[in-house]
CSV table of N, CA, C and O in Angstrom, one decimal:
chain,number,residue,atom,x,y,z
A,48,MET,N,-29.9,0.1,41.0
A,48,MET,CA,-28.7,-0.7,40.9
A,48,MET,C,-28.4,-1.1,39.5
A,48,MET,O,-27.3,-1.1,39.0
A,49,GLU,N,-29.5,-1.6,38.8
A,49,GLU,CA,-29.3,-2.1,37.5
A,49,GLU,C,-28.9,-1.0,36.5
A,49,GLU,O,-28.2,-1.2,35.6
A,50,LYS,N,-29.4,0.2,36.7
A,50,LYS,CA,-29.1,1.4,35.9
A,50,LYS,C,-27.6,1.7,36.0
A,50,LYS,O,-26.9,2.0,35.1
A,51,TYR,N,-27.1,1.6,37.2
A,51,TYR,CA,-25.7,1.9,37.5
A,51,TYR,C,-24.8,0.9,36.8
A,51,TYR,O,-23.8,1.2,36.2
A,52,ILE,N,-25.2,-0.4,36.8
A,52,ILE,CA,-24.4,-1.5,36.2
A,52,ILE,C,-24.4,-1.3,34.7
A,52,ILE,O,-23.4,-1.4,34.0
A,53,ARG,N,-25.6,-0.9,34.1
A,53,ARG,CA,-25.7,-0.7,32.7
A,53,ARG,C,-24.8,0.6,32.2
A,53,ARG,O,-24.1,0.5,31.3
A,54,LYS,N,-24.8,1.6,33.0
A,54,LYS,CA,-24.0,2.8,32.8
A,54,LYS,C,-22.5,2.4,32.9
A,54,LYS,O,-21.7,2.9,32.1
A,55,ASN,N,-22.2,1.6,33.9
A,55,ASN,CA,-20.8,1.3,34.1
A,55,ASN,C,-20.3,0.4,32.9
A,55,ASN,O,-19.2,0.6,32.4
A,56,ARG,N,-21.1,-0.4,32.3
A,56,ARG,CA,-20.8,-1.2,31.2
A,56,ARG,C,-20.5,-0.3,30.0
A,56,ARG,O,-19.5,-0.6,29.2
A,57,HIS,N,-21.4,0.6,29.8
A,57,HIS,CA,-21.2,1.6,28.6
A,57,HIS,C,-19.9,2.4,28.8
A,57,HIS,O,-19.2,2.6,27.8
A,58,GLY,N,-19.6,2.8,30.0
A,58,GLY,CA,-18.4,3.5,30.3
A,58,GLY,C,-17.2,2.6,30.0
A,58,GLY,O,-16.2,3.1,29.5
A,59,GLN,N,-17.2,1.4,30.4
A,59,GLN,CA,-16.1,0.5,30.2
A,59,GLN,C,-15.9,0.2,28.7
A,59,GLN,O,-14.8,0.2,28.2
A,60,LEU,N,-17.0,0.1,28.0
A,60,LEU,CA,-16.9,-0.2,26.5
A,60,LEU,C,-16.3,1.1,25.8
A,60,LEU,O,-15.4,0.9,25.0
A,61,PHE,N,-16.8,2.3,26.3
A,61,PHE,CA,-16.2,3.5,25.7
A,61,PHE,C,-14.7,3.6,26.0
A,61,PHE,O,-14.0,4.0,25.1
A,62,LEU,N,-14.4,3.4,27.2
A,62,LEU,CA,-13.0,3.4,27.6
A,62,LEU,C,-12.1,2.4,26.8
A,62,LEU,O,-11.0,2.8,26.3
A,63,SER,N,-12.6,1.2,26.6
A,63,SER,CA,-11.9,0.2,25.9
A,63,SER,C,-11.7,0.6,24.4
A,63,SER,O,-10.6,0.5,23.8
A,64,VAL,N,-12.7,1.2,23.8
A,64,VAL,CA,-12.7,1.7,22.4
A,64,VAL,C,-11.6,2.8,22.3
A,64,VAL,O,-10.8,2.8,21.3
A,65,CYS,N,-11.7,3.7,23.3
A,65,CYS,CA,-10.7,4.8,23.2
A,65,CYS,C,-9.3,4.3,23.4
A,65,CYS,O,-8.4,4.8,22.6
A,66,ILE,N,-9.0,3.4,24.3
A,66,ILE,CA,-7.7,2.8,24.4
A,66,ILE,C,-7.3,2.1,23.2
A,66,ILE,O,-6.1,2.2,22.7
A,67,PHE,N,-8.1,1.3,22.5
A,67,PHE,CA,-7.8,0.7,21.3
A,67,PHE,C,-7.5,1.7,20.2
A,67,PHE,O,-6.5,1.5,19.5
A,68,LEU,N,-8.2,2.8,20.1
A,68,LEU,CA,-7.9,3.8,19.0
A,68,LEU,C,-6.6,4.4,19.3
A,68,LEU,O,-5.8,4.8,18.4
A,69,ILE,N,-6.2,4.6,20.6
A,69,ILE,CA,-4.9,5.2,20.9
A,69,ILE,C,-3.8,4.4,20.5
A,69,ILE,O,-2.8,4.7,20.0
A,70,PHE,N,-4.0,3.0,20.8
A,70,PHE,CA,-2.9,2.0,20.4
A,70,PHE,C,-2.8,2.0,18.8
A,70,PHE,O,-1.7,1.9,18.4
A,71,ILE,N,-3.9,2.1,18.1
A,71,ILE,CA,-3.8,2.1,16.7
A,71,ILE,C,-3.1,3.3,16.2
A,71,ILE,O,-2.2,3.3,15.3
A,72,ALA,N,-3.4,4.5,16.8
A,72,ALA,CA,-2.7,5.7,16.4
A,72,ALA,C,-1.2,5.7,16.7
A,72,ALA,O,-0.4,6.1,15.8
A,73,VAL,N,-0.8,5.2,17.8
A,73,VAL,CA,0.6,5.0,18.2
A,73,VAL,C,1.3,4.1,17.2
A,73,VAL,O,2.4,4.3,16.8
A,74,PHE,N,0.7,2.9,16.9
A,74,PHE,CA,1.2,2.0,15.9
A,74,PHE,C,1.4,2.6,14.6
A,74,PHE,O,2.5,2.5,14.0
A,75,LEU,N,0.4,3.4,14.0
A,75,LEU,CA,0.6,4.0,12.7
A,75,LEU,C,1.7,5.0,12.7
A,75,LEU,O,2.4,5.2,11.8
A,76,TYR,N,1.8,5.8,13.8
A,76,TYR,CA,2.8,6.8,13.9
A,76,TYR,C,4.2,6.1,13.9
A,76,TYR,O,5.2,6.6,13.3
A,77,GLY,N,4.4,5.0,14.6
A,77,GLY,CA,5.6,4.2,14.6
A,77,GLY,C,6.0,3.7,13.3
A,77,GLY,O,7.2,3.8,12.9
A,78,ILE,N,5.1,3.3,12.5
A,78,ILE,CA,5.3,2.8,11.2
A,78,ILE,C,5.8,4.0,10.3
A,78,ILE,O,6.8,3.8,9.5
A,79,GLN,N,5.2,5.1,10.4
A,79,GLN,CA,5.6,6.3,9.6
A,79,GLN,C,7.0,6.7,10.0
A,79,GLN,O,7.8,7.1,9.2
A,80,SER,N,7.4,6.7,11.3
A,80,SER,CA,8.7,7.1,11.7
A,80,SER,C,9.8,6.1,11.2
A,80,SER,O,10.8,6.6,10.7
A,81,VAL,N,9.5,4.8,11.2
A,81,VAL,CA,10.4,3.9,10.7
A,81,VAL,C,10.6,4.1,9.2
A,81,VAL,O,11.8,4.1,8.7
A,82,SER,N,9.5,4.4,8.5
A,82,SER,CA,9.6,4.6,7.0
A,82,SER,C,10.5,5.8,6.8
A,82,SER,O,11.3,5.9,5.8
A,83,SER,N,10.3,6.9,7.5
A,83,SER,CA,11.0,8.1,7.3
A,83,SER,C,12.5,7.9,7.6
A,83,SER,O,13.4,8.4,6.8
A,84,VAL,N,12.9,7.2,8.7
A,84,VAL,CA,14.3,6.9,9.0
A,84,VAL,C,14.9,6.0,7.9
A,84,VAL,O,16.0,6.3,7.5
A,85,THR,N,14.1,5.1,7.3
A,85,THR,CA,14.6,4.2,6.3
A,85,THR,C,14.9,5.0,5.0
A,85,THR,O,16.0,4.8,4.3
A,86,GLU,N,14.1,6.0,4.7
A,86,GLU,CA,14.3,6.8,3.5
A,86,GLU,C,15.5,7.7,3.6
A,86,GLU,O,16.3,7.8,2.7
A,87,GLU,N,15.7,8.2,4.9
A,87,GLU,CA,16.9,9.0,5.1
A,87,GLU,C,18.2,8.2,5.0
A,87,GLU,O,19.2,8.7,4.4
A,88,THR,N,18.1,7.0,5.5
A,88,THR,CA,19.3,6.1,5.4
A,88,THR,C,19.6,5.7,4.0
A,88,THR,O,20.7,5.7,3.5
A,89,GLU,N,18.6,5.5,3.2
A,89,GLU,CA,18.7,5.2,1.8
A,89,GLU,C,19.3,6.4,1.0
A,89,GLU,O,20.3,6.1,0.2
A,90,MET,N,18.9,7.6,1.3
A,90,MET,CA,19.5,8.7,0.7
A,90,MET,C,21.0,8.9,1.1
A,90,MET,O,21.8,9.2,0.2
A,91,GLU,N,21.3,8.6,2.3
A,91,GLU,CA,22.7,8.7,2.7
A,91,GLU,C,23.5,7.6,2.0
A,91,GLU,O,24.7,7.8,1.6
A,92,ASN,N,23.0,6.4,1.9
A,92,ASN,CA,23.7,5.4,1.2
A,92,ASN,C,23.9,5.7,-0.3
A,92,ASN,O,25.0,5.4,-0.8
A,93,ILE,N,23.0,6.3,-0.9
A,93,ILE,CA,23.2,6.7,-2.3
A,93,ILE,C,24.3,7.8,-2.4
A,93,ILE,O,25.2,7.7,-3.3
A,94,GLU,N,24.3,8.8,-1.5
A,94,GLU,CA,25.3,9.8,-1.5
A,94,GLU,C,26.7,9.2,-1.3
A,94,GLU,O,27.7,9.5,-1.9
A,95,ASN,N,26.8,8.2,-0.3
A,95,ASN,CA,28.1,7.6,-0.1
A,95,ASN,C,28.6,6.8,-1.3
A,95,ASN,O,29.7,6.8,-1.6
A,96,ALA,N,27.6,6.1,-1.9
A,96,ALA,CA,28.0,5.3,-3.1
A,96,ALA,C,28.5,6.2,-4.2
A,96,ALA,O,29.5,5.9,-4.9
A,97,VAL,N,27.9,7.4,-4.4
A,97,VAL,CA,28.4,8.3,-5.5
A,97,VAL,C,29.8,8.8,-5.1
A,97,VAL,O,30.7,8.9,-6.0
A,98,VAL,N,30.0,9.2,-3.9
A,98,VAL,CA,31.2,9.7,-3.5
A,98,VAL,C,32.3,8.7,-3.6
A,98,VAL,O,33.4,8.9,-4.1
A,99,GLN,N,32.0,7.4,-3.2
A,99,GLN,CA,33.0,6.3,-3.3
A,99,GLN,C,33.4,6.0,-4.7
A,99,GLN,O,34.5,5.8,-5.0
A,100,SER,N,32.4,6.1,-5.6
A,100,SER,CA,32.6,5.8,-7.0
A,100,SER,C,33.5,6.9,-7.6
A,100,SER,O,34.4,6.6,-8.4
A,101,ALA,N,33.2,8.1,-7.2
A,101,ALA,CA,34.0,9.3,-7.7
A,101,ALA,C,35.5,9.2,-7.2
A,101,ALA,O,36.4,9.4,-7.9
A,102,VAL,N,35.6,8.8,-5.9
A,102,VAL,CA,37.0,8.7,-5.3
A,102,VAL,C,37.7,7.5,-6.1
A,102,VAL,O,38.9,7.6,-6.3
A,103,LEU,N,37.0,6.4,-6.3
A,103,LEU,CA,37.6,5.3,-7.0
A,103,LEU,C,38.1,5.7,-8.4
A,103,LEU,O,39.1,5.4,-8.8
A,104,CYS,N,37.2,6.5,-9.1
A,104,CYS,CA,37.6,7.0,-10.4
A,104,CYS,C,38.8,7.9,-10.3
A,104,CYS,O,39.7,7.8,-11.1
A,105,TYR,N,38.9,8.8,-9.3
A,105,TYR,CA,40.0,9.7,-9.1
A,105,TYR,C,41.3,8.8,-8.9
A,105,TYR,O,42.3,9.1,-9.4
A,106,GLY,N,41.2,7.8,-8.0
A,106,GLY,CA,42.3,6.9,-7.8
A,106,GLY,C,42.8,6.2,-9.0
A,106,GLY,O,44.0,6.0,-9.2
A,107,THR,N,41.9,5.8,-9.8
A,107,THR,CA,42.2,5.0,-11.0
A,107,THR,C,42.6,5.9,-12.2
A,107,THR,O,43.6,5.5,-12.8
A,108,GLU,N,41.9,6.9,-12.4
A,108,GLU,CA,42.2,7.7,-13.6
A,108,GLU,C,42.9,9.0,-13.4
A,108,GLU,O,43.3,9.8,-14.3
A,109,GLY,N,43.0,9.4,-12.1
A,109,GLY,CA,43.7,10.7,-11.8
A,109,GLY,C,42.9,12.0,-11.8
A,109,GLY,O,43.4,13.1,-11.7
A,110,ALA,N,41.6,11.8,-12.1
A,110,ALA,CA,40.7,13.0,-12.2
A,110,ALA,C,39.3,12.5,-11.7
A,110,ALA,O,39.0,11.3,-12.0
A,111,TYR,N,38.6,13.4,-11.1
A,111,TYR,CA,37.2,13.1,-10.8
A,111,TYR,C,36.3,13.1,-12.1
A,111,TYR,O,36.6,13.9,-13.0
A,112,PRO,N,35.3,12.3,-12.2
A,112,PRO,CA,34.5,12.2,-13.4
A,112,PRO,C,33.7,13.5,-13.7
A,112,PRO,O,33.4,14.2,-12.7
A,113,GLU,N,33.5,13.8,-14.9
A,113,GLU,CA,32.7,15.0,-15.3
A,113,GLU,C,31.3,15.0,-15.0
A,113,GLU,O,30.7,16.0,-14.8
A,114,SER,N,30.7,13.8,-14.9
A,114,SER,CA,29.3,13.6,-14.7
A,114,SER,C,28.9,12.4,-14.0
A,114,SER,O,29.7,11.4,-13.9
A,115,ILE,N,27.7,12.3,-13.5
A,115,ILE,CA,27.2,11.2,-12.8
A,115,ILE,C,27.0,10.0,-13.8
A,115,ILE,O,27.1,8.9,-13.5
A,116,GLU,N,26.7,10.4,-15.1
A,116,GLU,CA,26.5,9.4,-16.1
A,116,GLU,C,27.8,8.6,-16.3
A,116,GLU,O,27.7,7.4,-16.6
A,117,TYR,N,28.9,9.2,-16.2
A,117,TYR,CA,30.2,8.5,-16.4
A,117,TYR,C,30.4,7.5,-15.3
A,117,TYR,O,30.8,6.4,-15.5
A,118,LEU,N,30.0,7.8,-14.0
A,118,LEU,CA,30.1,6.8,-12.9
A,118,LEU,C,29.1,5.7,-13.2
A,118,LEU,O,29.4,4.5,-12.9
A,119,LYS,N,27.9,5.9,-13.7
A,119,LYS,CA,27.0,4.9,-14.0
A,119,LYS,C,27.5,3.9,-15.1
A,119,LYS,O,27.4,2.7,-15.0
A,120,GLU,N,28.1,4.5,-16.1
A,120,GLU,CA,28.6,3.8,-17.2
A,120,GLU,C,29.8,3.0,-16.9
A,120,GLU,O,30.0,1.8,-17.3
A,121,HIS,N,30.8,3.6,-16.3
A,121,HIS,CA,32.1,3.0,-16.1
A,121,HIS,C,32.3,2.3,-14.7
A,121,HIS,O,33.2,1.5,-14.6
A,122,TYR,N,31.6,2.8,-13.7
A,122,TYR,CA,31.8,2.3,-12.4
A,122,TYR,C,30.6,1.6,-11.8
A,122,TYR,O,30.6,1.2,-10.6
A,123,GLY,N,29.6,1.3,-12.5
A,123,GLY,CA,28.5,0.5,-12.1
A,123,GLY,C,27.6,1.1,-11.0
A,123,GLY,O,26.9,0.4,-10.4
A,124,LEU,N,27.6,2.5,-11.0
A,124,LEU,CA,26.7,3.1,-10.0
A,124,LEU,C,25.2,3.0,-10.4
A,124,LEU,O,24.9,3.1,-11.5
A,125,ARG,N,24.4,2.5,-9.4
A,125,ARG,CA,23.0,2.3,-9.7
A,125,ARG,C,22.2,2.9,-8.5
A,125,ARG,O,22.6,2.7,-7.3
A,126,TYR,N,21.1,3.5,-8.8
A,126,TYR,CA,20.1,4.0,-7.7
A,126,TYR,C,18.8,4.1,-8.4
A,126,TYR,O,18.7,4.1,-9.7
A,127,ASN,N,17.7,4.2,-7.7
A,127,ASN,CA,16.4,4.3,-8.2
A,127,ASN,C,16.1,5.7,-8.7
A,127,ASN,O,15.9,6.7,-7.9
A,128,GLU,N,16.3,5.9,-10.0
A,128,GLU,CA,16.2,7.2,-10.6
A,128,GLU,C,14.7,7.7,-10.7
A,128,GLU,O,14.5,8.9,-10.9
A,129,GLU,N,13.8,6.9,-10.4
A,129,GLU,CA,12.4,7.3,-10.4
A,129,GLU,C,12.1,7.8,-9.0
A,129,GLU,O,11.0,8.5,-8.8
A,130,LYS,N,12.9,7.6,-8.0
A,130,LYS,CA,12.6,8.0,-6.7
A,130,LYS,C,13.5,9.1,-6.2
A,130,LYS,O,13.2,9.9,-5.4
A,131,TYR,N,14.8,9.1,-6.7
A,131,TYR,CA,15.8,10.1,-6.3
A,131,TYR,C,16.5,10.8,-7.4
A,131,TYR,O,16.6,10.2,-8.5
A,132,ILE,N,16.9,12.0,-7.1
A,132,ILE,CA,17.7,12.8,-8.1
A,132,ILE,C,19.1,13.0,-7.4
A,132,ILE,O,19.1,13.4,-6.2
A,133,VAL,N,20.2,12.8,-8.1
A,133,VAL,CA,21.5,13.0,-7.6
A,133,VAL,C,22.0,14.3,-8.2
A,133,VAL,O,22.2,14.3,-9.4
A,134,ASP,N,22.3,15.3,-7.4
A,134,ASP,CA,22.9,16.5,-7.8
A,134,ASP,C,24.4,16.4,-7.7
A,134,ASP,O,25.0,16.3,-6.6
A,135,TYR,N,25.1,16.3,-8.8
A,135,TYR,CA,26.5,16.0,-8.8
A,135,TYR,C,27.2,17.3,-9.4
A,135,TYR,O,27.1,17.6,-10.6
A,136,GLU,N,27.9,18.0,-8.5
A,136,GLU,CA,28.5,19.3,-9.0
A,136,GLU,C,30.0,19.2,-8.9
A,136,GLU,O,30.6,19.1,-7.9
A,137,ILE,N,30.5,19.3,-10.1
A,137,ILE,CA,32.1,19.2,-10.2
A,137,ILE,C,32.6,20.5,-10.1
A,137,ILE,O,32.1,21.5,-10.7
A,138,VAL,N,33.6,20.7,-9.3
A,138,VAL,CA,34.3,21.9,-9.1
A,138,VAL,C,35.6,22.0,-9.9
A,138,VAL,O,35.8,23.0,-10.7
A,139,ALA,N,36.4,21.0,-9.8
A,139,ALA,CA,37.6,20.9,-10.6
A,139,ALA,C,38.0,19.4,-10.7
A,139,ALA,O,37.5,18.6,-10.0
A,140,LYS,N,38.8,19.1,-11.6
A,140,LYS,CA,39.2,17.7,-11.8
A,140,LYS,C,40.0,17.1,-10.6
A,140,LYS,O,40.0,15.9,-10.4
A,141,ASN,N,40.6,18.0,-9.8
A,141,ASN,CA,41.3,17.5,-8.7
A,141,ASN,C,40.6,17.8,-7.3
A,141,ASN,O,41.2,17.6,-6.3
A,142,ILE,N,39.4,18.3,-7.3
A,142,ILE,CA,38.7,18.6,-6.1
A,142,ILE,C,37.4,17.7,-6.1
A,142,ILE,O,36.7,17.6,-7.1
A,143,ARG,N,37.2,17.0,-5.0
A,143,ARG,CA,36.1,16.1,-4.9
A,143,ARG,C,34.8,16.8,-5.2
A,143,ARG,O,34.5,17.9,-4.7
A,144,PRO,N,33.9,16.3,-6.0
A,144,PRO,CA,32.6,16.9,-6.4
A,144,PRO,C,31.7,16.9,-5.2
A,144,PRO,O,31.8,16.1,-4.2
A,145,GLN,N,30.8,17.9,-5.2
A,145,GLN,CA,29.8,17.9,-4.2
A,145,GLN,C,28.6,17.2,-4.6
A,145,GLN,O,28.1,17.3,-5.8
A,146,VAL,N,28.0,16.4,-3.7
A,146,VAL,CA,26.9,15.4,-4.1
A,146,VAL,C,25.8,15.7,-3.1
A,146,VAL,O,26.0,15.8,-1.9
A,147,ARG,N,24.6,15.8,-3.6
A,147,ARG,CA,23.4,15.9,-2.9
A,147,ARG,C,22.4,15.0,-3.5
A,147,ARG,O,22.2,14.9,-4.7
A,148,VAL,N,21.6,14.3,-2.6
A,148,VAL,CA,20.6,13.4,-3.1
A,148,VAL,C,19.3,14.0,-2.7
A,148,VAL,O,19.0,14.4,-1.5
A,149,LEU,N,18.3,14.1,-3.6
A,149,LEU,CA,17.0,14.7,-3.4
A,149,LEU,C,16.0,13.7,-3.7
A,149,LEU,O,16.1,12.9,-4.7
A,150,ARG,N,15.0,13.7,-2.9
A,150,ARG,CA,13.8,12.8,-3.2
A,150,ARG,C,12.8,13.4,-4.0
A,150,ARG,O,12.4,14.5,-3.8
A,151,LEU,N,12.4,12.7,-5.1
A,151,LEU,CA,11.3,13.2,-5.9
A,151,LEU,C,10.0,13.2,-5.1
A,151,LEU,O,9.8,12.3,-4.3
A,152,SER,N,9.2,14.1,-5.3
A,152,SER,CA,7.9,14.1,-4.5
A,152,SER,C,7.0,13.0,-5.0
A,152,SER,O,7.1,12.6,-6.2
A,153,ARG,N,6.1,12.6,-4.2
A,153,ARG,CA,5.3,11.4,-4.5
A,153,ARG,C,4.3,11.8,-5.7
A,153,ARG,O,3.9,10.9,-6.4
A,154,GLU,N,4.0,13.1,-5.9
A,154,GLU,CA,3.2,13.5,-6.9
A,154,GLU,C,3.7,13.3,-8.3
A,154,GLU,O,3.1,13.2,-9.3
A,155,GLU,N,5.1,13.3,-8.4
A,155,GLU,CA,5.8,13.3,-9.7
A,155,GLU,C,5.9,11.9,-10.3
A,155,GLU,O,6.3,11.7,-11.3
A,156,LYS,N,5.5,10.9,-9.5
A,156,LYS,CA,5.7,9.5,-10.0
A,156,LYS,C,4.7,9.2,-11.1
A,156,LYS,O,3.6,9.6,-11.2
């Protein structure tokens, strides 16, 4: 009887540790998922800010700006240049530029 109780306690301890480790894994996965969604949202916000600045420039000056540097200098566009690259491709002065935001890899920091 005593051996059965001792075995049962070891089994319960093992089961408790396994459940605890599963909760930790699920928690860490959740944190990573939230971080990923936040990064995607940040990239979308940067893209929207660039497009809105370009449209504002077009409305004010009658032409889309030639470069992203012009938007930074004259329209106050700011973003984390160490974390993101903005690909700003101008097609024509009267056609809205194409904008893509790319994340720099973590190794490049």
